[in-house]
PDB file of C-alpha atoms in Angstrom:
ATOM      1  CA  MET A1470     -22.942  44.203  10.381  1.00  0.00           C
ATOM      2  CA  THR A1471     -19.860  42.623  11.889  1.00  0.00           C
ATOM      3  CA  THR A1472     -19.137  38.712  11.419  1.00  0.00           C
ATOM      4  CA  ARG A1473     -16.931  37.120  14.110  1.00  0.00           C
ATOM      5  CA  ARG A1474     -14.678  34.747  13.768  1.00  0.00           C
ATOM      6  CA  GLY A1475     -15.660  31.107  12.962  1.00  0.00           C
ATOM      7  CA  THR A1476     -19.477  32.221  11.422  1.00  0.00           C
ATOM      8  CA  THR A1477     -20.432  32.182   8.149  1.00  0.00           C
ATOM      9  CA  SER A1478     -22.444  34.694   7.048  1.00  0.00           C
ATOM     10  CA  ILE A1479     -25.936  34.555   5.331  1.00  0.00           C
ATOM     11  CA  ALA A1480     -24.473  35.685   1.843  1.00  0.00           C
ATOM     12  CA  GLY A1481     -22.006  33.410   2.054  1.00  0.00           C
ATOM     13  CA  ARG A1482     -24.865  30.376   2.741  1.00  0.00           C
ATOM     14  CA  SER A1483     -26.901  31.464   0.211  1.00  0.00           C
ATOM     15  CA  ALA A1484     -23.888  31.064  -2.406  1.00  0.00           C
ATOM     16  CA  VAL A1485     -23.184  27.685  -0.806  1.00  0.00           C
ATOM     17  CA  ALA A1486     -26.607  26.724  -0.778  1.00  0.00           C
ATOM     18  CA  LEU A1487     -26.937  28.123  -4.221  1.00  0.00           C
ATOM     19  CA  ALA A1488     -23.918  26.648  -5.770  1.00  0.00           C
ATOM     20  CA  GLY A1489     -25.120  23.294  -4.306  1.00  0.00           C
ATOM     21  CA  ALA A1490     -28.708  23.537  -6.271  1.00  0.00           C
ATOM     22  CA  ALA A1491     -27.291  24.268  -9.529  1.00  0.00           C
ATOM     23  CA  ALA A1492     -24.990  21.157  -9.258  1.00  0.00           C
ATOM     24  CA  LEU A1493     -28.319  19.116  -8.053  1.00  0.00           C
ATOM     25  CA  LEU A1494     -30.018  20.257 -10.855  1.00  0.00           C
ATOM     26  CA  THR A1495     -27.199  19.780 -13.179  1.00  0.00           C
ATOM     27  CA  LEU A1496     -26.974  16.145 -12.172  1.00  0.00           C
ATOM     28  CA  VAL A1497     -30.838  15.696 -12.065  1.00  0.00           C
ATOM     29  CA  GLY A1498     -30.615  16.965 -15.962  1.00  0.00           C
ATOM     30  CA  ALA A1499     -27.656  14.699 -16.787  1.00  0.00           C
ATOM     31  CA  CYS A1500     -29.414  11.811 -15.110  1.00  0.00           C
ATOM     32  CA  SER A1501     -33.418  12.369 -16.826  1.00  0.00           C
ATOM     33  CA  THR A1502     -34.900  10.672 -19.505  1.00  0.00           C
ATOM     34  CA  ASP A1503     -36.664  11.809 -22.394  1.00  0.00           C
ATOM     35  CA  THR A1504     -40.716  10.766 -21.270  1.00  0.00           C
ATOM     36  CA  THR A1505     -42.262  12.047 -24.316  1.00  0.00           C
ATOM     37  CA  ASN A1506     -44.484   9.792 -25.663  1.00  0.00           C
ATOM     38  CA  THR A1507     -44.615   9.920 -29.595  1.00  0.00           C
ATOM     39  CA  GLY A1508     -47.294   6.753 -29.676  1.00  0.00           C
ATOM     40  CA  SER A1509     -45.164   4.392 -30.272  1.00  0.00           C
ATOM     41  CA  SER A1510     -43.607   1.913 -27.450  1.00  0.00           C
ATOM     42  CA  SER A1511     -39.843   1.696 -27.734  1.00  0.00           C
ATOM     43  CA  THR A1512     -37.323   0.668 -25.224  1.00  0.00           C
ATOM     44  CA  THR A1513     -33.900   0.976 -25.240  1.00  0.00           C
ATOM     45  CA  THR A1514     -32.033  -0.625 -22.739  1.00  0.00           C
ATOM     46  CA  VAL A1515     -28.530   0.221 -21.758  1.00  0.00           C
ATOM     47  CA  ALA A1516     -25.650  -2.015 -20.727  1.00  0.00           C
ATOM     48  CA  PRO A1517     -24.328  -1.516 -17.229  1.00  0.00           C
ATOM     49  CA  THR A1518     -20.722  -0.467 -17.946  1.00  0.00           C
ATOM     50  CA  THR A1519     -18.748  -3.172 -15.753  1.00  0.00           C
ATOM     51  CA  THR A1520     -14.566  -2.264 -14.528  1.00  0.00           C
ATOM     52  CA  ILE A1521     -13.112  -5.417 -14.382  1.00  0.00           C
ATOM     53  CA  THR A1522      -9.339  -5.038 -12.174  1.00  0.00           C
ATOM     54  CA  SER A1523      -6.857  -7.565 -12.155  1.00  0.00           C
ATOM     55  CA  THR A1524      -3.804  -7.847 -10.403  1.00  0.00           C
ATOM     56  CA  PRO A1525      -0.699  -7.750 -12.277  1.00  0.00           C
ATOM     57  CA  ALA A1526       1.046 -11.137 -12.978  1.00  0.00           C
ATOM     58  CA  GLN A1527       3.905 -11.844 -10.503  1.00  0.00           C
ATOM     59  CA  ALA A1528       6.510 -10.511 -11.205  1.00  0.00           C
ATOM     60  CA  VAL A1529       9.915 -12.146 -11.016  1.00  0.00           C
ATOM     61  CA  ILE A1530      12.351 -10.873  -8.730  1.00  0.00           C
ATOM     62  CA  THR A1531      15.553 -11.023 -10.039  1.00  0.00           C
ATOM     63  CA  ASP A1532      18.541 -12.525  -8.330  1.00  0.00           C
ATOM     64  CA  ALA A1533      20.184  -9.126  -8.117  1.00  0.00           C
ATOM     65  CA  GLN A1534      17.241  -7.916  -5.959  1.00  0.00           C
ATOM     66  CA  LYS A1535      17.274 -10.822  -4.042  1.00  0.00           C
ATOM     67  CA  GLN A1536      21.010 -10.345  -3.587  1.00  0.00           C
ATOM     68  CA  GLN A1537      20.324  -6.566  -2.769  1.00  0.00           C
ATOM     69  CA  LEU A1538      18.182  -7.920   0.250  1.00  0.00           C
ATOM     70  CA  CYS A1539      20.492  -9.946   1.640  1.00  0.00           C
ATOM     71  CA  THR A1540      23.532  -7.543   1.392  1.00  0.00           C
ATOM     72  CA  ASP A1541      21.022  -4.881   3.157  1.00  0.00           C
ATOM     73  CA  LEU A1542      20.318  -7.483   5.928  1.00  0.00           C
ATOM     74  CA  GLU A1543      23.737  -8.459   6.341  1.00  0.00           C
ATOM     75  CA  ALA A1544      24.825  -4.854   6.578  1.00  0.00           C
ATOM     76  CA  GLN A1545      22.476  -4.317   9.249  1.00  0.00           C
ATOM     77  CA  LEU A1546      22.959  -7.441  11.445  1.00  0.00           C
ATOM     78  CA  SER A1547      25.906  -5.334  13.663  1.00  0.00           C
ATOM     79  CA  ASN A1548      23.352  -2.862  14.263  1.00  0.00           C
ATOM     80  CA  TRP A1549      20.634  -4.883  15.296  1.00  0.00           C
ATOM     81  CA  ARG A1550      22.974  -6.786  17.666  1.00  0.00           C
ATOM     82  CA  VAL A1551      23.742  -3.215  19.752  1.00  0.00           C
ATOM     83  CA  GLN A1552      20.716  -1.712  19.366  1.00  0.00           C
ATOM     84  CA  GLY A1553      18.711  -4.697  20.778  1.00  0.00           C
ATOM     85  CA  PRO A1554      15.194  -6.716  19.283  1.00  0.00           C
ATOM     86  CA  THR A1555      12.500  -3.482  19.775  1.00  0.00           C
ATOM     87  CA  LEU A1556      14.672  -1.056  18.404  1.00  0.00           C
ATOM     88  CA  GLY A1557      16.074  -3.584  15.412  1.00  0.00           C
ATOM     89  CA  ARG A1558      12.615  -5.054  14.083  1.00  0.00           C
ATOM     90  CA  GLY A1559      11.951  -1.189  13.243  1.00  0.00           C
ATOM     91  CA  GLY A1560      15.308  -1.413  10.822  1.00  0.00           C
ATOM     92  CA  LEU A1561      13.769  -4.658  10.094  1.00  0.00           C
ATOM     93  CA  ASN A1562      10.898  -2.982   8.792  1.00  0.00           C
ATOM     94  CA  ILE A1563      12.639   0.304   7.374  1.00  0.00           C
ATOM     95  CA  LEU A1564      15.033  -1.843   5.431  1.00  0.00           C
ATOM     96  CA  VAL A1565      12.259  -3.988   4.020  1.00  0.00           C
ATOM     97  CA  GLN A1566      10.165  -1.735   2.708  1.00  0.00           C
ATOM     98  CA  THR A1567      12.781   0.275   1.453  1.00  0.00           C
ATOM     99  CA  TRP A1568      14.283  -2.533  -0.374  1.00  0.00           C
ATOM    100  CA  ALA A1569      10.368  -3.263  -1.688  1.00  0.00           C
ATOM    101  CA  ALA A1570       9.742   0.100  -2.947  1.00  0.00           C
ATOM    102  CA  GLN A1571      12.457   0.635  -5.415  1.00  0.00           C
ATOM    103  CA  SER A1572      10.013  -2.041  -7.150  1.00  0.00           C
ATOM    104  CA  GLY A1573       6.435  -1.156  -7.277  1.00  0.00           C
ATOM    105  CA  VAL A1574       5.788  -4.927  -7.995  1.00  0.00           C
ATOM    106  CA  ILE A1575       8.114  -6.075  -5.407  1.00  0.00           C
ATOM    107  CA  ASN A1576       6.370  -3.845  -2.449  1.00  0.00           C
ATOM    108  CA  LEU A1577       2.779  -5.201  -3.864  1.00  0.00           C
ATOM    109  CA  GLN A1578       3.847  -8.930  -3.477  1.00  0.00           C
ATOM    110  CA  VAL A1579       5.292  -8.204   0.672  1.00  0.00           C
ATOM    111  CA  VAL A1580       2.209  -6.540   0.849  1.00  0.00           C
ATOM    112  CA  GLN A1581       0.125  -9.506  -0.104  1.00  0.00           C
ATOM    113  CA  ASN A1582       2.531 -12.155   1.584  1.00  0.00           C
ATOM    114  CA  ARG A1583       5.118 -10.592   3.373  1.00  0.00           C
ATOM    115  CA  ALA A1584       6.548 -14.522   3.513  1.00  0.00           C
ATOM    116  CA  ILE A1585       8.439 -14.073   0.711  1.00  0.00           C
ATOM    117  CA  VAL A1586      10.966 -11.800   2.408  1.00  0.00           C
ATOM    118  CA  ASP A1587      11.605 -15.815   4.299  1.00  0.00           C
ATOM    119  CA  ASP A1588      11.355 -17.397   0.983  1.00  0.00           C
ATOM    120  CA  ILE A1589      13.836 -15.589  -0.447  1.00  0.00           C
ATOM    121  CA  THR A1590      16.634 -15.233   2.153  1.00  0.00           C
ATOM    122  CA  THR A1591      16.048 -18.914   2.981  1.00  0.00           C
ATOM    123  CA  GLU A1592      16.969 -19.364  -0.537  1.00  0.00           C
ATOM    124  CA  THR A1593      19.433 -16.815  -1.176  1.00  0.00           C
ATOM    125  CA  CYS A1594      21.526 -16.362   2.075  1.00  0.00           C
ATOM    126  CA  SER A1595      20.039 -18.576   4.599  1.00  0.00           C
ATOM    127  CA  ASP A1596      23.092 -17.821   7.432  1.00  0.00           C
ATOM    128  CA  VAL A1597      22.343 -13.700   6.845  1.00  0.00           C
ATOM    129  CA  ARG A1598      18.625 -14.871   7.577  1.00  0.00           C
ATOM    130  CA  ASP A1599      19.397 -17.102  10.575  1.00  0.00           C
ATOM    131  CA  GLU A1600      21.677 -14.185  12.399  1.00  0.00           C
ATOM    132  CA  ALA A1601      18.892 -11.957  11.680  1.00  0.00           C
ATOM    133  CA  ILE A1602      16.119 -13.637  13.494  1.00  0.00           C
ATOM    134  CA  ARG A1603      18.643 -14.102  16.243  1.00  0.00           C
ATOM    135  CA  SER A1604      19.283 -10.796  16.884  1.00  0.00           C
ATOM    136  CA  LEU A1605      15.741  -9.471  16.112  1.00  0.00           C
ATOM    137  CA  ASP A1606      14.462 -12.566  18.463  1.00  0.00           C
ATOM    138  CA  ILE A1607      10.995 -13.154  15.644  1.00  0.00           C
ATOM    139  CA  PRO A1608       9.913 -16.754  14.410  1.00  0.00           C
ATOM    140  CA  ASP A1609      11.171 -15.568  11.132  1.00  0.00           C
ATOM    141  CA  LEU A1610      11.504 -12.479   9.466  1.00  0.00           C
ATOM    142  CA  ALA A1611       7.507 -12.258   8.103  1.00  0.00           C
ATOM    143  CA  SER A1612       6.167 -12.037  11.527  1.00  0.00           C
ATOM    144  CA  GLY A1613       8.968  -9.068  12.289  1.00  0.00           C
ATOM    145  CA  LEU A1614       6.965  -6.770   9.738  1.00  0.00           C
ATOM    146  CA  VAL A1615       4.704  -4.159  10.229  1.00  0.00           C
ATOM    147  CA  GLY A1616       2.665  -2.156   8.050  1.00  0.00           C
ATOM    148  CA  PHE A1617       2.878  -4.218   4.783  1.00  0.00           C
TER     149      PHE A1617
END
């Protein structure tokens, strides 16, 4: 008997079914409780396990990191003027993603609040921010970021 491509043999299906049945028995056995009656009525209560996840405390973005963002933006301004707003916005996204990825904590902050890029650039290099907004034809840097 020949097996056509894309089909499964009966033996293959049987092996998969057997493996699934074994896994199911293992799972049922692990989850079962002892139901023997010893004459006494005792109840065992197991407290459910809970996992509490918390977000890490907001890490401080250093002055050097803020300045790096401004330096990176300033270096791209002439390219964005030549490329135009459509291509320039893609460049803005790449620039900010690269800058934020250098520190996972900053990346998380940008994902949670894209306006942080505007806050940083307004505080550190407002002239570069204003020129980037003009070159990219956007109301603010946060609105030019996609994928965050």
